[in-house]
Coordinates of C-alpha atoms in Angstrom, one line a residue:
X1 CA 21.0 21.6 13.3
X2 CA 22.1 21.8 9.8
X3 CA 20.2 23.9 7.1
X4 CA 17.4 22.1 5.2
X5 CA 14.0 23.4 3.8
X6 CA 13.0 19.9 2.8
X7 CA 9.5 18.1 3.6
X8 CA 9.6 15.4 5.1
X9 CA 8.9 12.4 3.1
X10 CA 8.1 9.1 3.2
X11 CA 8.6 5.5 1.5
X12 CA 6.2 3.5 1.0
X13 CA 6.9 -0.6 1.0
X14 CA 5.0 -3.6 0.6
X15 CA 4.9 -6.7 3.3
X16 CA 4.8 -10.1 4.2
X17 CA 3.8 -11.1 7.5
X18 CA 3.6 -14.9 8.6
X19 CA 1.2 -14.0 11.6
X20 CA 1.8 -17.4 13.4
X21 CA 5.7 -15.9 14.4
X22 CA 4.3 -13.6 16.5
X23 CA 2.5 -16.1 18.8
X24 CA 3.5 -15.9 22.8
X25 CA 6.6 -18.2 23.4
X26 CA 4.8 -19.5 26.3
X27 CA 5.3 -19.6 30.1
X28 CA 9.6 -20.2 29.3
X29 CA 9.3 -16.6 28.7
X30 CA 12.1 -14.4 30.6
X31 CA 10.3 -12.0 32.9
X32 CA 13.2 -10.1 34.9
X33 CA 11.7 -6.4 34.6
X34 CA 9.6 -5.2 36.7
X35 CA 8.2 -1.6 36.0
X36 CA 8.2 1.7 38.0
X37 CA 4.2 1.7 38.6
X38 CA 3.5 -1.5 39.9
X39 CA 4.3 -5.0 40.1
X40 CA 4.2 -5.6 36.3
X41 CA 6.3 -8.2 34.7
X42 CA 7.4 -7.2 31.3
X43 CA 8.5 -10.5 29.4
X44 CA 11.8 -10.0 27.6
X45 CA 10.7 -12.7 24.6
X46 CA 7.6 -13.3 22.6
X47 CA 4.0 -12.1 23.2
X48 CA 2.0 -10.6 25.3
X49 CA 4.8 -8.4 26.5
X50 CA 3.1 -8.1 29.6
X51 CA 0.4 -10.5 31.6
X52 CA -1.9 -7.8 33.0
X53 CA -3.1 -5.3 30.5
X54 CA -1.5 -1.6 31.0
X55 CA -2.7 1.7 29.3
X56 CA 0.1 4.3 27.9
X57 CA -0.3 7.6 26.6
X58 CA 0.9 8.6 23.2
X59 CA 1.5 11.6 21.2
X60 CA 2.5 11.6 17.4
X61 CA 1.2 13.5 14.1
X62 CA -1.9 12.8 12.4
X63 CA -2.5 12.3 9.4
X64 CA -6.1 12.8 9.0
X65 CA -6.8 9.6 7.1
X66 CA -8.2 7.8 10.5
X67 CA -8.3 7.9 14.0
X68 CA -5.2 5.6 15.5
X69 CA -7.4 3.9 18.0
X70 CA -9.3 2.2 14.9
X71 CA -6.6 1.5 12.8
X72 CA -6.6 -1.8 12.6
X73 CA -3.0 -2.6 13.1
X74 CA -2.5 -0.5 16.0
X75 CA -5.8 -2.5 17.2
X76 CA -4.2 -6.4 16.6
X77 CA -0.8 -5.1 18.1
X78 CA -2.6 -4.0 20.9
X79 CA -4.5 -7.5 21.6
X80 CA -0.9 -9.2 20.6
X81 CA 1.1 -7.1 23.1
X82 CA -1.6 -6.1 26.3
X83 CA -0.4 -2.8 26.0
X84 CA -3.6 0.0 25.0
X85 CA -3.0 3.4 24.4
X86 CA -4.6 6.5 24.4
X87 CA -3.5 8.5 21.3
X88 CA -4.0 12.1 21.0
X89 CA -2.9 12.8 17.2
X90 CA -2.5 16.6 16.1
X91 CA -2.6 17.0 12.1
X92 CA 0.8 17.3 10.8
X93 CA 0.3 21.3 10.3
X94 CA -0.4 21.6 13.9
X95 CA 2.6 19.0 15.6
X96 CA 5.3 21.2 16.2
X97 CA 3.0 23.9 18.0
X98 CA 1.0 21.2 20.7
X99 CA 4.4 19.3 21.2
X100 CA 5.9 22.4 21.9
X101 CA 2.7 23.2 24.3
X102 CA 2.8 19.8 26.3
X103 CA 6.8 20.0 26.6
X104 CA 5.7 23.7 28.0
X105 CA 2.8 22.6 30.4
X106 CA 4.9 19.3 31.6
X107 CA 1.7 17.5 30.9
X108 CA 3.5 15.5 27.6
X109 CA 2.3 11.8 26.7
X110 CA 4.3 9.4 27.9
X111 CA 5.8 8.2 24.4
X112 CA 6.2 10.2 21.4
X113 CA 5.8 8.6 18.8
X114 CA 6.8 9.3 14.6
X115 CA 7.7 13.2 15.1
X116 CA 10.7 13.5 13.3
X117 CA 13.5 15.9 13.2
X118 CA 10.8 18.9 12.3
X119 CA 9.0 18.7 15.2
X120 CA 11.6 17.1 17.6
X121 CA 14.9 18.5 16.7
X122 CA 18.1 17.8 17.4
X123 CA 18.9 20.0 19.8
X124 CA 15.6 19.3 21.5
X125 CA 16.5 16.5 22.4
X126 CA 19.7 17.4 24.6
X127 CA 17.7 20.3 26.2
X128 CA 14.8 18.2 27.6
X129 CA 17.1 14.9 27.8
X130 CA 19.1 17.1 29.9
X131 CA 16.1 18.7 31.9
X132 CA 14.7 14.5 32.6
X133 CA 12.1 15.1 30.6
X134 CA 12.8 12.8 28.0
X135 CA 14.8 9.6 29.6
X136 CA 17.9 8.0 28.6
X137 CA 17.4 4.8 26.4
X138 CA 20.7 3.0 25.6
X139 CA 20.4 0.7 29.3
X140 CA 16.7 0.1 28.4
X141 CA 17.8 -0.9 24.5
X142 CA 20.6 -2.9 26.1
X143 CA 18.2 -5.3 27.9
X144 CA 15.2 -5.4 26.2
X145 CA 15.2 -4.4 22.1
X146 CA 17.5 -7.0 21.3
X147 CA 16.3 -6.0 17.2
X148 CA 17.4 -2.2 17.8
X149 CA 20.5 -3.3 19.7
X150 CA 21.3 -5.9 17.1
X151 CA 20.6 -2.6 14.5
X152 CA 23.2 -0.6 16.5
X153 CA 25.9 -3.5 16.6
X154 CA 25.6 -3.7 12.6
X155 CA 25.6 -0.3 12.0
X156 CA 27.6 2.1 14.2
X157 CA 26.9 4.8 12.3
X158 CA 22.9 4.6 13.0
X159 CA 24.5 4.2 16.5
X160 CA 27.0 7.3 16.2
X161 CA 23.8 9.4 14.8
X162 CA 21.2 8.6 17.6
X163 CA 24.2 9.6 20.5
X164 CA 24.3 12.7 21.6
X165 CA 27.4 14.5 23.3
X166 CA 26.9 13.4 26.5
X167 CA 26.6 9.9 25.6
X168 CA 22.8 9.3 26.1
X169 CA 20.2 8.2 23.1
X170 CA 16.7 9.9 24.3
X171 CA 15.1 9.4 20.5
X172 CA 15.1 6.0 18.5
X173 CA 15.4 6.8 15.2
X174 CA 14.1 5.4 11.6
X175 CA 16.7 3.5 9.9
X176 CA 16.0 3.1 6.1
X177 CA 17.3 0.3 3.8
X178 CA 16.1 -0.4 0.1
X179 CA 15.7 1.5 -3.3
X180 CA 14.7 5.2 -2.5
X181 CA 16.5 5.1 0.9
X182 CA 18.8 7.2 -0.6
X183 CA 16.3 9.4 -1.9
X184 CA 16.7 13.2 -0.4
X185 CA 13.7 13.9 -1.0
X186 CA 11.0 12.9 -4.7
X187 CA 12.5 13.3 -7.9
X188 CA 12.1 15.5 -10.7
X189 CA 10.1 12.9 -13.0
X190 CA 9.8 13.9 -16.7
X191 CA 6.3 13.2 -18.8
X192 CA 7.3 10.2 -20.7
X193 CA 4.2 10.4 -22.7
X194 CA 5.5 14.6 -23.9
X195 CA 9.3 12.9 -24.7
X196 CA 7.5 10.5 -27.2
X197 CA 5.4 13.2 -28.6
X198 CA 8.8 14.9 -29.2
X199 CA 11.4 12.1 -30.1
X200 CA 13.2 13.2 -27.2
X201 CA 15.7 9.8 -27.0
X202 CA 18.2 11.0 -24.4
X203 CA 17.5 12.6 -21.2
X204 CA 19.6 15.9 -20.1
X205 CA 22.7 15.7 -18.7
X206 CA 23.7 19.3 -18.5
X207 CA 21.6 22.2 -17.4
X208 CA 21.9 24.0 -21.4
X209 CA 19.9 20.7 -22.5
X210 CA 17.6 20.8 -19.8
X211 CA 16.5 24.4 -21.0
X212 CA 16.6 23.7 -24.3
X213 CA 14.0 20.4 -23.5
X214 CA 12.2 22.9 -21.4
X215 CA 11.7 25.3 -24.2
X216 CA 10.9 22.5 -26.1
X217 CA 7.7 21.5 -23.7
X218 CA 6.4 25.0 -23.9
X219 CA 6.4 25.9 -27.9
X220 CA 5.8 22.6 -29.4
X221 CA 2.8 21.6 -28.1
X222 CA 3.6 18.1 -26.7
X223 CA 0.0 17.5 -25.1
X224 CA -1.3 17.9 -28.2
X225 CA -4.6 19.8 -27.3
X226 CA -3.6 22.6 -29.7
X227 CA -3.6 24.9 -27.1
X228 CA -0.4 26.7 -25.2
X229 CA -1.0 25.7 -21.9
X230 CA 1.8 23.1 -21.6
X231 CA 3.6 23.9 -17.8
X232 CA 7.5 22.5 -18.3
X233 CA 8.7 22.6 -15.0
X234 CA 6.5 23.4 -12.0
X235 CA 6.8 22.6 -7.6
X236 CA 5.2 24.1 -4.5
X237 CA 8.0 26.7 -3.3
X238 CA 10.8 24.6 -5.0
X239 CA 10.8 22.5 -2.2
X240 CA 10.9 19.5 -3.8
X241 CA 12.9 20.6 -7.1
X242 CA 15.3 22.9 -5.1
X243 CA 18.2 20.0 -4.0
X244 CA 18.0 18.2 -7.6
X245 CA 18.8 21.5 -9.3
X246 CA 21.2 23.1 -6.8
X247 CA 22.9 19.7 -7.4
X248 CA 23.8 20.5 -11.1
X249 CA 25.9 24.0 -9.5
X250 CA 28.1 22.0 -7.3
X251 CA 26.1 22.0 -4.0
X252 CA 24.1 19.3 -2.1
X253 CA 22.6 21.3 0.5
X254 CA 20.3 24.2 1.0
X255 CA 22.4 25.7 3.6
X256 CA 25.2 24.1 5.7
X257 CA 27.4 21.1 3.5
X258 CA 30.5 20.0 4.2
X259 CA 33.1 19.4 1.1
X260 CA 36.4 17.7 2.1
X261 CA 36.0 18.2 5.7
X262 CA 35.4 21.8 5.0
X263 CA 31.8 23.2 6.1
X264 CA 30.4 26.3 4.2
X265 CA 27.0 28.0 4.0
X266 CA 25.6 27.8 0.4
X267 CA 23.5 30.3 0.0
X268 CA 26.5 33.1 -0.3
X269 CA 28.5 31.0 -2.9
X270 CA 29.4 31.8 -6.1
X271 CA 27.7 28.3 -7.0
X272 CA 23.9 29.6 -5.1
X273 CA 24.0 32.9 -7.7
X274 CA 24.4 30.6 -10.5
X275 CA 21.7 28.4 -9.8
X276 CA 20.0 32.0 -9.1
X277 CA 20.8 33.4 -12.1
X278 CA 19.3 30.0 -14.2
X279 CA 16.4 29.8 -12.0
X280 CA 15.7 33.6 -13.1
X281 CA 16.0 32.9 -16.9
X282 CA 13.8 29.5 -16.9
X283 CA 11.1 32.1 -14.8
X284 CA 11.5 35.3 -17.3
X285 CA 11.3 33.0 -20.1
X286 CA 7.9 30.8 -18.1
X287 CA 9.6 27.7 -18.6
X288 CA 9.3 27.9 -14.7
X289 CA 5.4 27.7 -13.8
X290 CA 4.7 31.5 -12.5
X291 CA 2.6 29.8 -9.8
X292 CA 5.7 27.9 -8.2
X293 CA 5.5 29.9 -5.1
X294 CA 2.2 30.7 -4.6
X295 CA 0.0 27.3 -6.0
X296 CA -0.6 24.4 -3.5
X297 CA 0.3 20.9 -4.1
X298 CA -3.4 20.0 -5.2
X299 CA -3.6 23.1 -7.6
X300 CA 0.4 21.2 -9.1
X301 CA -1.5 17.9 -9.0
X302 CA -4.5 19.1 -11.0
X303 CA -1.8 20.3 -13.5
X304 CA -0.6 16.9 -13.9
X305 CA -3.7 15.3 -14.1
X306 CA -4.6 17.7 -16.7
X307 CA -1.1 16.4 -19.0
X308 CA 0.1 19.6 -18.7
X309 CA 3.8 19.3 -17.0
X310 CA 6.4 18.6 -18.3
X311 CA 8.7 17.9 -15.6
X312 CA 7.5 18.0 -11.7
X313 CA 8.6 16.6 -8.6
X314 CA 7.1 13.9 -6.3
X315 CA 7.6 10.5 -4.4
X316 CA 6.6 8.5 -7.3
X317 CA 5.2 10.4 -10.9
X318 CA 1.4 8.9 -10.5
X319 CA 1.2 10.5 -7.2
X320 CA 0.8 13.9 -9.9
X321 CA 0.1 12.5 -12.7
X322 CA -2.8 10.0 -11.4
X323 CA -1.8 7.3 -13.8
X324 CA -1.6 3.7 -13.0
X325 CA 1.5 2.0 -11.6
X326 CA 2.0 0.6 -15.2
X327 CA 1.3 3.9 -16.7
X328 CA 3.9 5.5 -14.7
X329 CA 6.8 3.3 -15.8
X330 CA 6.3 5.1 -18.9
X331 CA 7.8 8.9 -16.7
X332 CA 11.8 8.7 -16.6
X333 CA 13.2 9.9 -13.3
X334 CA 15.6 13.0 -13.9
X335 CA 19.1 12.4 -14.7
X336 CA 21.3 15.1 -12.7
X337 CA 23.0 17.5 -14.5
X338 CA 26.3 18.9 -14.4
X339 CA 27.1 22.9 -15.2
X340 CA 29.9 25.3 -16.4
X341 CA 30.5 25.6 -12.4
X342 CA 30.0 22.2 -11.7
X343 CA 31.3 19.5 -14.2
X344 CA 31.5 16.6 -12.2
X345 CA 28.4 15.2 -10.9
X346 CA 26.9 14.9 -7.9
X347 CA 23.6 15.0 -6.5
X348 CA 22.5 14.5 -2.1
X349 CA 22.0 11.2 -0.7
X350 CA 19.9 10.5 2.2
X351 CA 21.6 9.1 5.2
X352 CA 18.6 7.1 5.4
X353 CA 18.3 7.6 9.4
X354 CA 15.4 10.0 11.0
X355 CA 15.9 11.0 13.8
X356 CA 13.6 12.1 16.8
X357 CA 10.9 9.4 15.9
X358 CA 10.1 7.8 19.5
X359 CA 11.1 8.6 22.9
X360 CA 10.0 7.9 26.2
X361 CA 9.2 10.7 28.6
X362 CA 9.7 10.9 32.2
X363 CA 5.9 10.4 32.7
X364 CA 6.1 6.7 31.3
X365 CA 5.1 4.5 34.5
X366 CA 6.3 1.4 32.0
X367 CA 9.4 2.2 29.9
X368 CA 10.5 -1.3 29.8
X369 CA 7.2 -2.9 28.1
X370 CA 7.8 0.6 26.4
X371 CA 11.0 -0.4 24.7
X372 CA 9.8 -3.8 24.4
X373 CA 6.7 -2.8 22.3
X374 CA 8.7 -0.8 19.9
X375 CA 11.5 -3.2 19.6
X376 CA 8.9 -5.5 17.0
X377 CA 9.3 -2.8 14.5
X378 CA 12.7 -3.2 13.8
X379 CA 12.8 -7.3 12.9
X380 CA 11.6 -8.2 9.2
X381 CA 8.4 -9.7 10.5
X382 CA 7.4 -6.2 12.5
X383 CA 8.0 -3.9 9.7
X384 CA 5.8 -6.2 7.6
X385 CA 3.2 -5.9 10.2
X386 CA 3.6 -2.2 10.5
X387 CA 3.5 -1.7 6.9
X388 CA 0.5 -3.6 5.9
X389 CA -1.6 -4.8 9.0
X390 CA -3.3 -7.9 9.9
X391 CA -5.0 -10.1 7.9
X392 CA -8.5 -9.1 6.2
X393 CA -7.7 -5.6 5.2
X394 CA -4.8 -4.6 2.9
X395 CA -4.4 -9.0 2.2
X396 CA -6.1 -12.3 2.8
X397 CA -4.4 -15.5 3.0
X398 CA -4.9 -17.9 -0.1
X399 CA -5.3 -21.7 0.2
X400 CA -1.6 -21.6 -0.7
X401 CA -0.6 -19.8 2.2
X402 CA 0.7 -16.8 0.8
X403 CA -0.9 -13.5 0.7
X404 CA -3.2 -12.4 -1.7
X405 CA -3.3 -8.6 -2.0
X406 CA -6.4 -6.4 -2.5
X407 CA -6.2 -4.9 -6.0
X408 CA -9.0 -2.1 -5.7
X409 CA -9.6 0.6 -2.7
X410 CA -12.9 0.1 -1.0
X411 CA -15.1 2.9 -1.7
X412 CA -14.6 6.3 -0.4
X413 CA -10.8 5.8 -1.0
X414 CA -8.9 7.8 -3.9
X415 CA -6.1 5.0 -3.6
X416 CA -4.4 1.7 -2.2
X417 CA -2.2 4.5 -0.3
X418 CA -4.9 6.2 1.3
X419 CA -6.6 2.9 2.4
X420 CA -3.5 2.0 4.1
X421 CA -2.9 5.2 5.7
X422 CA -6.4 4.1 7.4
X423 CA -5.1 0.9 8.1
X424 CA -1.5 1.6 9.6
X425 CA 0.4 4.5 11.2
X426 CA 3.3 3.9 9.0
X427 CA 2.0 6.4 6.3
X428 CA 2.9 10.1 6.2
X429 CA 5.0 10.4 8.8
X430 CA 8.4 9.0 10.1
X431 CA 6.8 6.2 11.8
X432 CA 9.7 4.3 14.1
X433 CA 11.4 0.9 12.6
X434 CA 14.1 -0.7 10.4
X435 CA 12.2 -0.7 7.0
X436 CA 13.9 -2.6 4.1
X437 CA 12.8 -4.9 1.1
X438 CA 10.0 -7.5 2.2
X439 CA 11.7 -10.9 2.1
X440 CA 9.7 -13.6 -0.1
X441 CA 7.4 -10.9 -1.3
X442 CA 8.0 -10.9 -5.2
X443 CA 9.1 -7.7 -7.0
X444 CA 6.2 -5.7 -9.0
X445 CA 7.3 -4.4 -12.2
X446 CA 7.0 -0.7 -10.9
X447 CA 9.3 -1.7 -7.9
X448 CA 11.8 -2.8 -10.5
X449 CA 11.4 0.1 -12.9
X450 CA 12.0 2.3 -9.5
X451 CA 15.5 0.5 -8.4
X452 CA 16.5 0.7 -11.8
X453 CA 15.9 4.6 -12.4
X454 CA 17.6 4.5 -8.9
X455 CA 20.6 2.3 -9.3
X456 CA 21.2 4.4 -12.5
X457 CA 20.5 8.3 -11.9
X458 CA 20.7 8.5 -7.8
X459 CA 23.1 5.9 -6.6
X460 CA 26.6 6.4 -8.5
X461 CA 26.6 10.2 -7.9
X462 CA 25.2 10.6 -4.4
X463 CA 27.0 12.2 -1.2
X464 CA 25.5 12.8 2.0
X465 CA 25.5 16.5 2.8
X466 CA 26.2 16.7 6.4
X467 CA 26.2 14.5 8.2
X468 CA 23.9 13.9 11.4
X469 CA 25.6 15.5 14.4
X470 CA 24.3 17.1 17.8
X471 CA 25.5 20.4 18.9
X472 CA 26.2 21.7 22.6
X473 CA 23.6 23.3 24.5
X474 CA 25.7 26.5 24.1
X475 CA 26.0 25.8 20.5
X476 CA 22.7 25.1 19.6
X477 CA 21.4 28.0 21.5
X478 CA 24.1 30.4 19.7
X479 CA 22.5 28.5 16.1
X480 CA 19.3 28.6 16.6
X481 CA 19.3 32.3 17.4
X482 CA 21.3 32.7 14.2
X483 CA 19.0 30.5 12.2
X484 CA 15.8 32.0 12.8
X485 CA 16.3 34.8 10.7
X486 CA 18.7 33.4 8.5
X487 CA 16.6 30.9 7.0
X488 CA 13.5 33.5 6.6
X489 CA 16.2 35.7 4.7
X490 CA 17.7 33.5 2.2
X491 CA 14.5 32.1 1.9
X492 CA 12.5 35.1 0.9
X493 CA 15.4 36.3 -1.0
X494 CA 15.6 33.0 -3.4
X495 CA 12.2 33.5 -4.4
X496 CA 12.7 37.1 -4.9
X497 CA 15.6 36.7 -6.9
X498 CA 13.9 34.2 -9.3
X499 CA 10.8 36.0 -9.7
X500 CA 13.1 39.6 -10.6
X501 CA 11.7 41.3 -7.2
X502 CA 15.1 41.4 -6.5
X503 CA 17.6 42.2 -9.8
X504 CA 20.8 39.9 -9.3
X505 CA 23.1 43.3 -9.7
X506 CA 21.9 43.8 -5.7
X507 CA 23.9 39.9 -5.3
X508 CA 26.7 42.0 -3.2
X509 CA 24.3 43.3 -0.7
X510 CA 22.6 40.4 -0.6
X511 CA 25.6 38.2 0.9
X512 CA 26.5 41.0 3.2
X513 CA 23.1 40.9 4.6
X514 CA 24.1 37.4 5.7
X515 CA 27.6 38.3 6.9
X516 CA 26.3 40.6 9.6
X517 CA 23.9 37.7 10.5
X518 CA 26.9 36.1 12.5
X519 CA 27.2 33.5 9.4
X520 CA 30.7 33.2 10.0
X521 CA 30.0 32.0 13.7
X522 CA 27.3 30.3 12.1
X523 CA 29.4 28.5 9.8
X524 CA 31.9 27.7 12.9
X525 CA 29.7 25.9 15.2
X526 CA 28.8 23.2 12.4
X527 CA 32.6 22.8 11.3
X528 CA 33.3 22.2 15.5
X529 CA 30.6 19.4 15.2
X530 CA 32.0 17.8 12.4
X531 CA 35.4 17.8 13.8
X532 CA 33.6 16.1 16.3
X533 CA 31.9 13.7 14.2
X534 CA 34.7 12.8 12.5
X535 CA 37.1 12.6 15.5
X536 CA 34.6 9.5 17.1

């Protein structure tokens, strides 16, 4: 549904998990379901969720780090619940295309698992919720994921977000709490090591002293190799540094925003050829890196390991820079700037809820031990579980009973992060739960340097774009029609604008490009939903 050219990212947070709660509560156990398939009771309390072992079929995104049937976690959960699976994990490049396939051949896995709004959109799930392919799960969540229902009664709006208009939930979503939940996507981080260098004291808070810092980076040699080869600002396609800097002309969105219960289309605002028009200067004058749209996320985190940006964009600076944790304090997170256009501001918030991250298909012999199994991941103790495994991989128990965590990768890991991604599915992708701050588990001075840059620069000024609504069939057919080459457009046409393919003199044709696009229809469909919205 609404506009957005953002990756997907992800949080990372560290766990507790007291591994003795998560014991069977014994033969007291309520077991009132029985499945579809066969005479299986499906305990609505404790562990094993069921008594005879079943095997389910899943399908979610890999990320290449390990196969899910040896992750550990997935492993313990599987001895914890009697529930086995049978994964079949796609890379992420390649998820969209074979869920597409299996929804196509009817042969899809009987949960899918972590997909996400890119790969299972909105409007994908009304047309194969209404087809039966993907089953209703509000009944199911009623009686047994007491944690999810619990979720829902706390926070009608995660409630509101998952419904669509003909009442049914067919996709659990990923409900984010914590300090980068509000994160739209990584920061813009700034070298802290170049700001000493240059005496820089205060950060920019407008975009003139954001180019004049830029222009600073680039002449004055702040690497101090004595060479011109300092980088001030760099991403892969923008996509990263796009919503921080479209922030700082007014809008919050890449596309479709609402402003005062009015929806509009960025792109063809007066605000989008501003941010055009400085985008173009900072690229003329190479205070843009020239290999923005063409370089590839390792080539931008060579750069950085090489000190040569300035400013760059990420989940956390080290994941460029490949500094330490302690090292990275040292990189301010970008303040957001305000404009001639735009003088109050304002910069997009998460709404902190993925959608489209499990559902159960119509092939699922078991969709109550289904629900059941998923249910762990939203209580405290699950997530914790989730995020860091069991015991004797990412944490030992010490003689005081709290975990002691492994400092060091084993060999033939880069990092901590790629070792987990090998330990836990809950890495790379929009992995299903309630994540949150790890109660009892101490703060590191990194996670405190991260909720302060937060609770400063992202917090006070945020503003959810649009927010998460579902469209008609009708509508979302009439949209997506529109969409397809409406996105390709404005997006070839940004970067040809900024690169001075395109002068900004042709602007005029440019927006009437988009008007014969059906954007006023466009534009209509997404203000009807939000009426909507609003209305329940």
């Amino acid at each position: 549904m609404r506009k957005s050219f953002k990756l997907a990212l992800t949080g990372v947070l560290s766990a507790t998990l007291l591994l003795s709660a998560c014991g069977s509560s014994g033969d007291n156990d309520k077991k009132d379901a029985t499945s579809k398939a066969k005479n299986v009771e499906v305990h609505k309390e404790g562990f094993p969720i069921v008594d005879e072992k079943i095997t389910l079929s899943m399908m979610a995104p890999g990320t290449g780090l390990a196969e899910w049937k040896d992750m550990p976690t997935l492993q313990e959960y599987a001895k914890m619940t009697n529930i086995d699976f049978k994964y079949n994990t796609p890379p992420i490049s390649d998820f969209q295309t074979k869920l597409n396939l299996a929804f196509a051949s009817g042969d899809i896995a009987d949960i899918i698992y972590g997909a996400g709004t890119n790969n299972l959109t909105p409007g994908m799930e009304v047309d194969y919720g209404e087809q039966g392919v993907l089953i209703p799960l509000e009944d199911l969540i009623d009686e047994y994921a007491p944690n999810i229902k619990k979720l829902f009664e706390e926070r009608p709006d995660v409630k509101k977000s998952a419904t669509t208009i003909d009442g049914h939930i067919y996709s659990i979503p990923r409900v984010s709490e914590g300090a980068t939940s509000s994160w739209y996507i990584g920061p813009i981080w700034y070298n802290g090591k170049w700001l000493e260098a240059l005496d820089v004291k205060e950060l920019p808070k407008t975009t003139d002293e954001f180019y004049e810092l830029l222009k600073r980076f680039k002449n004055e040699d702040p690497n101090g190799n004595g060479k011109a080869d300092e980088v001030p600002l760099t991403d892969v396609k923008l996509n990263s540094m796009r919503p921080w800097l479209l922030a700082a002309f007014g809008m919050k969105e890449w596309g479709i925003e609402e402003v005062d219960g009015k929806v509009r289309y960025t792109p063809t605002t007066e605000n989008y050829k501003e941010y055009l028009t400085f985008m173009n200067k900072l690229y003329k004058e190479e205070l843009l890196d020239p290999e923005t749209f063409s370089q590839s996320p390792e080539q931008k985190k060579a750069k950085g390991q090489d000190n040569r940006l300035g400013a760059f964009t990420d989940f956390f600076s080290f994941f460029t820079t490949g500094e330490t944790e302690e090292e990275a304090m040292n990189n301010p997170m970008f303040h957001p700037l305000t404009s001639s256009v735009s003088p109050e501001t304002v910069v997009p918030r998460n709404p902190a809820i993925s959608r489209g991250t499990f559902s159960i298909t119509k092939n699922n012999p078991y969709p109550e031990a289904s629900m059941r199994w998923i249910d762990y991941f939203y209580s405290s103790e699950g997530f914790e579980f989730l995020t860091e495994g069991p015991e004797g991989h990412l944490w030992e128990k010490g003689e005081d009973g709290k975990k002691k965590y492994l400092e060091e990768p084993p060999k033939g890991f880069k990092s901590m992060e790629d070792y987990r991604g090998s330990i836990t599915p809950n890495y790379g992708i929009s992995a299903p739960a309630l994540t949150g701050p790890i109660e009892g588990k101490e703060q590191s001075d990194f996670d405190k340097f991260i909720e302060t840059e937060t609770n400063e620069k992202i917090e006070p000024f945020a503003e959810v774009p649009f927010p998460l609504v579902y469209l008609t069939k009708e509508e979302q057919k009439t949209a997506n029609n529109i969409q397809v080459d409406l996105e390709s457009y404005v997006e070839q046409m940004e970067a040809k604008f900024i690169t001075g393919v395109e002068p900004l003199s042709n602007w005029d044709k440019y927006v009437k490009t988009i008007e014969n696009m059906k954007i006023d229809e466009y534009v209509k469909i997404h203000q009807d939903a939000y009426d909507r919205w609003k209305e329940s």
